[in-house]
Amino acid sequence: MCDSRITTPFVPDPNMELEQKLRKLTTTTVVTINSGDNVSELKETDSEKETEREQDNTICKEEQIKSALQENYKGILKGLGEDTSRQGLLRTPERAAKAMMFFTKGYRENIKDALNDAIFDEDHDDMVIVKDIEMFSLCEHHLVPFIGKVSIGYLPNKRVLGLSKLARIVEIYSRRLQVQERLTKQIAVAITEAIQPSGVGVVIEATHMCMVMRGVQKLNSKTVTSTMLGVFREDPKTREEFLTLTCSGR
């Protein structure tokens, strides 16, 4: 005998499938959110990627600057009547571009990054002096060097700056196109803004190649500039002490 029962094929309930998918998605999301380690790792990964992107962008920008400078130096050599294809000048534009980027690297640096964590709380209020810091810069009028020494003094107001950071401040501002008068003030203002001392004094003595190699050609001429802020400007005795200490032995 034939079975009179009719077999109906199984058809999944679409509502049940949707519910299962939603339950799975919700479970996965909750595990991710509640997993502190995973979130922390993701944040660190994102931070590392962002740092890498910034570094890549910086390198890319510097390469673009170097390439542009290189082409410009090639044009200068041709303008002087030189043959840029001769052996001695083949790589001169590239070398000159690299040198100019080093001479002006202060444009790509800032005081905040340079000082880092080198500002210290210290119960000291006597004068701090670092003198004869070597300085090399480029005159913005003729693009030739001026070379000299910087002496810095300040009266702490419960905070001191790492000694090497004074030299770093000099390096950042001197590695730009400069005039000596502005350079002197920039150094003094940067120290004031960093640690708010009672006073700051900066003296620069330099020889300018624009006076030595060209123009008046005075080989032994020196230019001295100074900036006095706070008590160094207001109190003659403090200023005199600073100048006496920085000039001693010369």
PDB file of C-alpha atoms in Angstrom:
ATOM      1  CA  MET A   1       0.000   0.000   0.000  1.00  0.00           C
ATOM      2  CA  CYS A   2       1.086   3.489  -0.710  1.00  0.00           C
ATOM      3  CA  ASP A   3       1.702   5.890   2.146  1.00  0.00           C
ATOM      4  CA  SER A   4      -0.992   8.493   1.871  1.00  0.00           C
ATOM      5  CA  ARG A   5       0.926  11.040   4.000  1.00  0.00           C
ATOM      6  CA  ILE A   6       2.293  14.051   2.147  1.00  0.00           C
ATOM      7  CA  THR A   7       5.854  15.101   3.041  1.00  0.00           C
ATOM      8  CA  THR A   8       6.317  18.884   3.059  1.00  0.00           C
ATOM      9  CA  PRO A   9       9.870  20.143   2.393  1.00  0.00           C
ATOM     10  CA  PHE A  10      11.538  22.101   5.265  1.00  0.00           C
ATOM     11  CA  VAL A  11      11.614  25.846   4.711  1.00  0.00           C
ATOM     12  CA  PRO A  12      13.747  27.875   7.178  1.00  0.00           C
ATOM     13  CA  ASP A  13      11.969  30.607   9.015  1.00  0.00           C
ATOM     14  CA  PRO A  14      13.473  33.892   7.687  1.00  0.00           C
ATOM     15  CA  ASN A  15      12.721  35.624  10.982  1.00  0.00           C
ATOM     16  CA  MET A  16      14.716  32.987  12.874  1.00  0.00           C
ATOM     17  CA  GLU A  17      17.722  33.380  10.533  1.00  0.00           C
ATOM     18  CA  LEU A  18      17.691  37.158  11.001  1.00  0.00           C
ATOM     19  CA  GLU A  19      17.491  36.742  14.776  1.00  0.00           C
ATOM     20  CA  GLN A  20      20.490  34.389  14.817  1.00  0.00           C
ATOM     21  CA  LYS A  21      22.566  36.795  12.722  1.00  0.00           C
ATOM     22  CA  LEU A  22      21.709  39.708  15.001  1.00  0.00           C
ATOM     23  CA  ARG A  23      22.558  37.653  18.111  1.00  0.00           C
ATOM     24  CA  LYS A  24      25.945  36.729  16.638  1.00  0.00           C
ATOM     25  CA  LEU A  25      26.741  40.309  15.637  1.00  0.00           C
ATOM     26  CA  THR A  26      25.735  41.642  19.073  1.00  0.00           C
ATOM     27  CA  THR A  27      27.855  39.042  20.876  1.00  0.00           C
ATOM     28  CA  THR A  28      30.921  39.872  18.808  1.00  0.00           C
ATOM     29  CA  THR A  29      30.503  43.578  19.449  1.00  0.00           C
ATOM     30  CA  VAL A  30      30.135  43.153  23.200  1.00  0.00           C
ATOM     31  CA  VAL A  31      33.263  40.995  23.435  1.00  0.00           C
ATOM     32  CA  THR A  32      35.280  43.599  21.538  1.00  0.00           C
ATOM     33  CA  ILE A  33      34.061  46.484  23.647  1.00  0.00           C
ATOM     34  CA  ASN A  34      34.551  44.683  26.951  1.00  0.00           C
ATOM     35  CA  SER A  35      38.030  43.482  26.055  1.00  0.00           C
ATOM     36  CA  GLY A  36      40.245  46.189  27.524  1.00  0.00           C
ATOM     37  CA  ASP A  37      43.411  44.562  26.189  1.00  0.00           C
ATOM     38  CA  ASN A  38      42.108  44.510  22.640  1.00  0.00           C
ATOM     39  CA  VAL A  39      41.033  48.139  22.771  1.00  0.00           C
ATOM     40  CA  SER A  40      44.386  49.143  24.228  1.00  0.00           C
ATOM     41  CA  GLU A  41      46.227  47.249  21.525  1.00  0.00           C
ATOM     42  CA  LEU A  42      44.089  48.862  18.840  1.00  0.00           C
ATOM     43  CA  LYS A  43      44.814  52.335  20.239  1.00  0.00           C
ATOM     44  CA  GLU A  44      48.541  51.640  20.327  1.00  0.00           C
ATOM     45  CA  THR A  45      48.432  50.334  16.765  1.00  0.00           C
ATOM     46  CA  ASP A  46      46.549  53.433  15.585  1.00  0.00           C
ATOM     47  CA  SER A  47      49.027  55.684  17.384  1.00  0.00           C
ATOM     48  CA  GLU A  48      51.992  53.877  15.824  1.00  0.00           C
ATOM     49  CA  LYS A  49      50.429  54.125  12.386  1.00  0.00           C
ATOM     50  CA  GLU A  50      49.792  57.844  12.867  1.00  0.00           C
ATOM     51  CA  THR A  51      53.435  58.362  13.921  1.00  0.00           C
ATOM     52  CA  GLU A  52      54.624  56.431  10.894  1.00  0.00           C
ATOM     53  CA  ARG A  53      52.406  58.505   8.618  1.00  0.00           C
ATOM     54  CA  GLU A  54      53.781  61.741  10.108  1.00  0.00           C
ATOM     55  CA  GLN A  55      57.350  60.499   9.644  1.00  0.00           C
ATOM     56  CA  ASP A  56      56.617  59.477   6.054  1.00  0.00           C
ATOM     57  CA  ASN A  57      55.069  62.878   5.349  1.00  0.00           C
ATOM     58  CA  THR A  58      58.096  64.641   6.836  1.00  0.00           C
ATOM     59  CA  ILE A  59      60.520  62.562   4.771  1.00  0.00           C
ATOM     60  CA  CYS A  60      58.448  63.140   1.643  1.00  0.00           C
ATOM     61  CA  LYS A  61      58.356  66.896   2.247  1.00  0.00           C
ATOM     62  CA  GLU A  62      62.107  67.068   2.859  1.00  0.00           C
ATOM     63  CA  GLU A  63      62.756  65.126  -0.339  1.00  0.00           C
ATOM     64  CA  GLN A  64      60.602  67.592  -2.253  1.00  0.00           C
ATOM     65  CA  ILE A  65      62.496  70.532  -0.750  1.00  0.00           C
ATOM     66  CA  LYS A  66      65.849  68.935  -1.551  1.00  0.00           C
ATOM     67  CA  SER A  67      64.794  68.203  -5.129  1.00  0.00           C
ATOM     68  CA  ALA A  68      63.649  71.801  -5.680  1.00  0.00           C
ATOM     69  CA  LEU A  69      66.857  73.210  -4.168  1.00  0.00           C
ATOM     70  CA  GLN A  70      68.925  70.877  -6.311  1.00  0.00           C
ATOM     71  CA  GLU A  71      67.325  72.167  -9.511  1.00  0.00           C
ATOM     72  CA  ASN A  72      67.795  75.756  -8.368  1.00  0.00           C
ATOM     73  CA  TYR A  73      71.484  75.228  -7.626  1.00  0.00           C
ATOM     74  CA  LYS A  74      71.921  73.689 -11.067  1.00  0.00           C
ATOM     75  CA  GLY A  75      70.381  76.839 -12.527  1.00  0.00           C
ATOM     76  CA  ILE A  76      72.749  79.026 -10.474  1.00  0.00           C
ATOM     77  CA  LEU A  77      75.782  77.114 -11.754  1.00  0.00           C
ATOM     78  CA  LYS A  78      74.579  77.470 -15.338  1.00  0.00           C
ATOM     79  CA  GLY A  79      73.933  81.168 -14.712  1.00  0.00           C
ATOM     80  CA  LEU A  80      77.563  81.533 -13.632  1.00  0.00           C
ATOM     81  CA  GLY A  81      78.617  80.054 -16.982  1.00  0.00           C
ATOM     82  CA  GLU A  82      79.599  76.656 -15.602  1.00  0.00           C
ATOM     83  CA  ASP A  83      79.165  73.300 -17.305  1.00  0.00           C
ATOM     84  CA  THR A  84      77.065  71.239 -14.877  1.00  0.00           C
ATOM     85  CA  SER A  85      77.896  68.047 -16.759  1.00  0.00           C
ATOM     86  CA  ARG A  86      81.612  68.160 -16.029  1.00  0.00           C
ATOM     87  CA  GLN A  87      82.916  65.671 -13.485  1.00  0.00           C
ATOM     88  CA  GLY A  88      83.595  68.088 -10.644  1.00  0.00           C
ATOM     89  CA  LEU A  89      80.067  69.549 -10.760  1.00  0.00           C
ATOM     90  CA  LEU A  90      77.962  66.454 -11.462  1.00  0.00           C
ATOM     91  CA  ARG A  91      76.817  66.094  -7.851  1.00  0.00           C
ATOM     92  CA  THR A  92      77.408  69.677  -6.704  1.00  0.00           C
ATOM     93  CA  PRO A  93      73.716  70.689  -6.893  1.00  0.00           C
ATOM     94  CA  GLU A  94      72.767  67.694  -4.724  1.00  0.00           C
ATOM     95  CA  ARG A  95      75.527  68.379  -2.196  1.00  0.00           C
ATOM     96  CA  ALA A  96      74.670  72.079  -2.061  1.00  0.00           C
ATOM     97  CA  ALA A  97      70.971  71.265  -1.490  1.00  0.00           C
ATOM     98  CA  LYS A  98      71.822  68.919   1.392  1.00  0.00           C
ATOM     99  CA  ALA A  99      74.160  71.515   2.901  1.00  0.00           C
ATOM    100  CA  MET A 100      71.545  74.291   2.710  1.00  0.00           C
ATOM    101  CA  MET A 101      68.954  72.048   4.360  1.00  0.00           C
ATOM    102  CA  PHE A 102      71.381  71.422   7.228  1.00  0.00           C
ATOM    103  CA  PHE A 103      72.247  75.126   7.523  1.00  0.00           C
ATOM    104  CA  THR A 104      68.528  75.925   7.829  1.00  0.00           C
ATOM    105  CA  LYS A 105      67.289  72.898   9.773  1.00  0.00           C
ATOM    106  CA  GLY A 106      66.035  75.218  12.516  1.00  0.00           C
ATOM    107  CA  TYR A 107      62.954  75.899  10.384  1.00  0.00           C
ATOM    108  CA  ARG A 108      61.938  72.263  10.854  1.00  0.00           C
ATOM    109  CA  GLU A 109      62.524  72.199  14.618  1.00  0.00           C
ATOM    110  CA  ASN A 110      60.692  73.822  17.504  1.00  0.00           C
ATOM    111  CA  ILE A 111      61.570  74.778  21.057  1.00  0.00           C
ATOM    112  CA  LYS A 112      58.848  72.680  22.714  1.00  0.00           C
ATOM    113  CA  ASP A 113      60.167  69.420  21.270  1.00  0.00           C
ATOM    114  CA  ALA A 114      63.770  70.379  21.995  1.00  0.00           C
ATOM    115  CA  LEU A 115      63.184  71.087  25.697  1.00  0.00           C
ATOM    116  CA  ASN A 116      61.216  67.882  26.316  1.00  0.00           C
ATOM    117  CA  ASP A 117      61.266  67.126  30.023  1.00  0.00           C
ATOM    118  CA  ALA A 118      64.422  69.147  30.724  1.00  0.00           C
ATOM    119  CA  ILE A 119      62.671  71.763  32.900  1.00  0.00           C
ATOM    120  CA  PHE A 120      63.193  71.048  36.596  1.00  0.00           C
ATOM    121  CA  ASP A 121      61.732  72.444  39.801  1.00  0.00           C
ATOM    122  CA  GLU A 122      64.660  73.628  41.878  1.00  0.00           C
ATOM    123  CA  ASP A 123      64.958  75.944  44.871  1.00  0.00           C
ATOM    124  CA  HIS A 124      67.752  77.992  43.318  1.00  0.00           C
ATOM    125  CA  ASP A 125      67.674  81.731  42.698  1.00  0.00           C
ATOM    126  CA  ASP A 126      71.321  82.587  41.942  1.00  0.00           C
ATOM    127  CA  MET A 127      72.577  83.420  38.471  1.00  0.00           C
ATOM    128  CA  VAL A 128      73.172  80.595  35.976  1.00  0.00           C
ATOM    129  CA  ILE A 129      75.543  81.328  33.096  1.00  0.00           C
ATOM    130  CA  VAL A 130      76.612  79.276  30.098  1.00  0.00           C
ATOM    131  CA  LYS A 131      79.071  81.207  27.972  1.00  0.00           C
ATOM    132  CA  ASP A 132      80.953  80.836  24.686  1.00  0.00           C
ATOM    133  CA  ILE A 133      78.386  78.588  22.992  1.00  0.00           C
ATOM    134  CA  GLU A 134      79.566  78.216  19.384  1.00  0.00           C
ATOM    135  CA  MET A 135      77.104  79.619  16.862  1.00  0.00           C
ATOM    136  CA  PHE A 136      76.915  79.320  13.069  1.00  0.00           C
ATOM    137  CA  SER A 137      74.242  81.092  11.072  1.00  0.00           C
ATOM    138  CA  LEU A 138      73.469  82.536   7.637  1.00  0.00           C
ATOM    139  CA  CYS A 139      73.004  86.249   7.033  1.00  0.00           C
ATOM    140  CA  GLU A 140      69.612  86.684   5.410  1.00  0.00           C
ATOM    141  CA  HIS A 141      70.871  89.635   3.343  1.00  0.00           C
ATOM    142  CA  HIS A 142      73.635  87.845   1.427  1.00  0.00           C
ATOM    143  CA  LEU A 143      73.222  84.133   2.350  1.00  0.00           C
ATOM    144  CA  VAL A 144      76.786  83.986   3.667  1.00  0.00           C
ATOM    145  CA  PRO A 145      77.784  82.805   7.151  1.00  0.00           C
ATOM    146  CA  PHE A 146      78.280  84.716  10.340  1.00  0.00           C
ATOM    147  CA  ILE A 147      80.093  82.852  13.088  1.00  0.00           C
ATOM    148  CA  GLY A 148      80.524  83.599  16.759  1.00  0.00           C
ATOM    149  CA  LYS A 149      79.809  82.769  20.373  1.00  0.00           C
ATOM    150  CA  VAL A 150      76.738  83.160  22.547  1.00  0.00           C
ATOM    151  CA  SER A 151      76.713  83.758  26.298  1.00  0.00           C
ATOM    152  CA  ILE A 152      73.488  83.231  28.236  1.00  0.00           C
ATOM    153  CA  GLY A 153      72.637  84.042  31.842  1.00  0.00           C
ATOM    154  CA  TYR A 154      69.397  83.855  33.794  1.00  0.00           C
ATOM    155  CA  LEU A 155      68.106  84.165  37.343  1.00  0.00           C
ATOM    156  CA  PRO A 156      65.905  81.123  38.113  1.00  0.00           C
ATOM    157  CA  ASN A 157      62.479  81.536  39.631  1.00  0.00           C
ATOM    158  CA  LYS A 158      62.169  78.084  41.272  1.00  0.00           C
ATOM    159  CA  ARG A 159      62.736  76.402  37.896  1.00  0.00           C
ATOM    160  CA  VAL A 160      65.923  75.613  35.973  1.00  0.00           C
ATOM    161  CA  LEU A 161      66.616  74.427  32.448  1.00  0.00           C
ATOM    162  CA  GLY A 162      68.943  71.567  31.517  1.00  0.00           C
ATOM    163  CA  LEU A 163      72.253  73.199  30.584  1.00  0.00           C
ATOM    164  CA  SER A 164      72.520  71.503  27.190  1.00  0.00           C
ATOM    165  CA  LYS A 165      69.091  72.871  26.290  1.00  0.00           C
ATOM    166  CA  LEU A 166      70.459  76.406  26.301  1.00  0.00           C
ATOM    167  CA  ALA A 167      72.796  75.330  23.517  1.00  0.00           C
ATOM    168  CA  ARG A 168      69.871  73.619  21.739  1.00  0.00           C
ATOM    169  CA  ILE A 169      67.887  76.858  21.763  1.00  0.00           C
ATOM    170  CA  VAL A 170      70.871  78.644  20.215  1.00  0.00           C
ATOM    171  CA  GLU A 171      71.147  75.908  17.579  1.00  0.00           C
ATOM    172  CA  ILE A 172      67.474  76.030  16.585  1.00  0.00           C
ATOM    173  CA  TYR A 173      67.352  79.783  16.028  1.00  0.00           C
ATOM    174  CA  SER A 174      70.820  80.135  14.509  1.00  0.00           C
ATOM    175  CA  ARG A 175      70.104  77.440  11.911  1.00  0.00           C
ATOM    176  CA  ARG A 176      67.792  79.796  10.042  1.00  0.00           C
ATOM    177  CA  LEU A 177      68.319  82.827   7.849  1.00  0.00           C
ATOM    178  CA  GLN A 178      69.069  85.477  10.441  1.00  0.00           C
ATOM    179  CA  VAL A 179      70.241  88.894  11.480  1.00  0.00           C
ATOM    180  CA  GLN A 180      72.263  88.923  14.676  1.00  0.00           C
ATOM    181  CA  GLU A 181      70.010  91.421  16.445  1.00  0.00           C
ATOM    182  CA  ARG A 182      66.907  89.265  15.994  1.00  0.00           C
ATOM    183  CA  LEU A 183      68.737  86.063  16.900  1.00  0.00           C
ATOM    184  CA  THR A 184      69.841  87.567  20.217  1.00  0.00           C
ATOM    185  CA  LYS A 185      66.294  88.506  21.180  1.00  0.00           C
ATOM    186  CA  GLN A 186      64.758  85.199  20.041  1.00  0.00           C
ATOM    187  CA  ILE A 187      67.061  83.250  22.352  1.00  0.00           C
ATOM    188  CA  ALA A 188      66.228  85.453  25.340  1.00  0.00           C
ATOM    189  CA  VAL A 189      62.477  85.327  24.712  1.00  0.00           C
ATOM    190  CA  ALA A 190      62.511  81.530  24.273  1.00  0.00           C
ATOM    191  CA  ILE A 191      64.177  81.048  27.669  1.00  0.00           C
ATOM    192  CA  THR A 192      61.749  83.477  29.298  1.00  0.00           C
ATOM    193  CA  GLU A 193      58.729  81.659  27.884  1.00  0.00           C
ATOM    194  CA  ALA A 194      60.102  78.243  28.859  1.00  0.00           C
ATOM    195  CA  ILE A 195      60.855  78.769  32.563  1.00  0.00           C
ATOM    196  CA  GLN A 196      59.673  82.299  33.472  1.00  0.00           C
ATOM    197  CA  PRO A 197      62.929  83.321  35.204  1.00  0.00           C
ATOM    198  CA  SER A 198      63.376  86.585  37.082  1.00  0.00           C
ATOM    199  CA  GLY A 199      65.581  87.802  34.271  1.00  0.00           C
ATOM    200  CA  VAL A 200      67.563  86.760  31.199  1.00  0.00           C
ATOM    201  CA  GLY A 201      70.669  88.153  29.537  1.00  0.00           C
ATOM    202  CA  VAL A 202      72.051  87.109  26.138  1.00  0.00           C
ATOM    203  CA  VAL A 203      75.223  88.429  24.467  1.00  0.00           C
ATOM    204  CA  ILE A 204      76.429  87.417  20.996  1.00  0.00           C
ATOM    205  CA  GLU A 205      79.798  88.299  19.499  1.00  0.00           C
ATOM    206  CA  ALA A 206      80.174  87.309  15.848  1.00  0.00           C
ATOM    207  CA  THR A 207      82.186  87.781  12.677  1.00  0.00           C
ATOM    208  CA  HIS A 208      80.143  88.357   9.533  1.00  0.00           C
ATOM    209  CA  MET A 209      81.481  87.037   6.241  1.00  0.00           C
ATOM    210  CA  CYS A 210      79.469  89.708   4.409  1.00  0.00           C
ATOM    211  CA  MET A 211      81.932  92.205   5.955  1.00  0.00           C
ATOM    212  CA  VAL A 212      85.016  90.008   5.662  1.00  0.00           C
ATOM    213  CA  MET A 213      84.692  88.335   2.237  1.00  0.00           C
ATOM    214  CA  ARG A 214      82.950  91.171   0.375  1.00  0.00           C
ATOM    215  CA  GLY A 215      82.051  94.840   0.731  1.00  0.00           C
ATOM    216  CA  VAL A 216      84.365  96.643   3.141  1.00  0.00           C
ATOM    217  CA  GLN A 217      86.475  93.466   3.711  1.00  0.00           C
ATOM    218  CA  LYS A 218      87.411  94.260   7.306  1.00  0.00           C
ATOM    219  CA  LEU A 219      88.939  91.003   8.510  1.00  0.00           C
ATOM    220  CA  ASN A 220      89.043  91.715  12.250  1.00  0.00           C
ATOM    221  CA  SER A 221      85.675  93.382  12.715  1.00  0.00           C
ATOM    222  CA  LYS A 222      83.255  91.849  15.233  1.00  0.00           C
ATOM    223  CA  THR A 223      79.638  92.610  15.959  1.00  0.00           C
ATOM    224  CA  VAL A 224      78.340  92.474  19.554  1.00  0.00           C
ATOM    225  CA  THR A 225      74.633  92.425  20.385  1.00  0.00           C
ATOM    226  CA  SER A 226      72.820  91.966  23.683  1.00  0.00           C
ATOM    227  CA  THR A 227      69.300  91.496  24.990  1.00  0.00           C
ATOM    228  CA  MET A 228      68.416  92.009  28.657  1.00  0.00           C
ATOM    229  CA  LEU A 229      65.014  91.054  30.061  1.00  0.00           C
ATOM    230  CA  GLY A 230      63.539  91.289  33.559  1.00  0.00           C
ATOM    231  CA  VAL A 231      65.971  92.181  36.340  1.00  0.00           C
ATOM    232  CA  PHE A 232      68.866  92.107  33.873  1.00  0.00           C
ATOM    233  CA  ARG A 233      67.348  95.208  32.299  1.00  0.00           C
ATOM    234  CA  GLU A 234      65.944  96.794  35.474  1.00  0.00           C
ATOM    235  CA  ASP A 235      68.846  96.245  37.910  1.00  0.00           C
ATOM    236  CA  PRO A 236      72.263  97.685  36.872  1.00  0.00           C
ATOM    237  CA  LYS A 237      74.110  95.522  39.431  1.00  0.00           C
ATOM    238  CA  THR A 238      72.638  92.290  38.060  1.00  0.00           C
ATOM    239  CA  ARG A 239      73.453  93.344  34.523  1.00  0.00           C
ATOM    240  CA  GLU A 240      76.988  94.319  35.495  1.00  0.00           C
ATOM    241  CA  GLU A 241      77.559  90.981  37.256  1.00  0.00           C
ATOM    242  CA  PHE A 242      76.424  89.092  34.152  1.00  0.00           C
ATOM    243  CA  LEU A 243      78.589  91.128  31.780  1.00  0.00           C
ATOM    244  CA  THR A 244      81.623  90.860  34.071  1.00  0.00           C
ATOM    245  CA  LEU A 245      81.325  87.081  34.328  1.00  0.00           C
ATOM    246  CA  THR A 246      80.755  86.535  30.627  1.00  0.00           C
ATOM    247  CA  CYS A 247      83.611  88.827  29.554  1.00  0.00           C
ATOM    248  CA  SER A 248      86.166  87.522  32.085  1.00  0.00           C
ATOM    249  CA  GLY A 249      89.149  85.765  30.527  1.00  0.00           C
ATOM    250  CA  ARG A 250      88.878  87.593  27.188  1.00  0.00           C
TER     251      ARG A 250
END
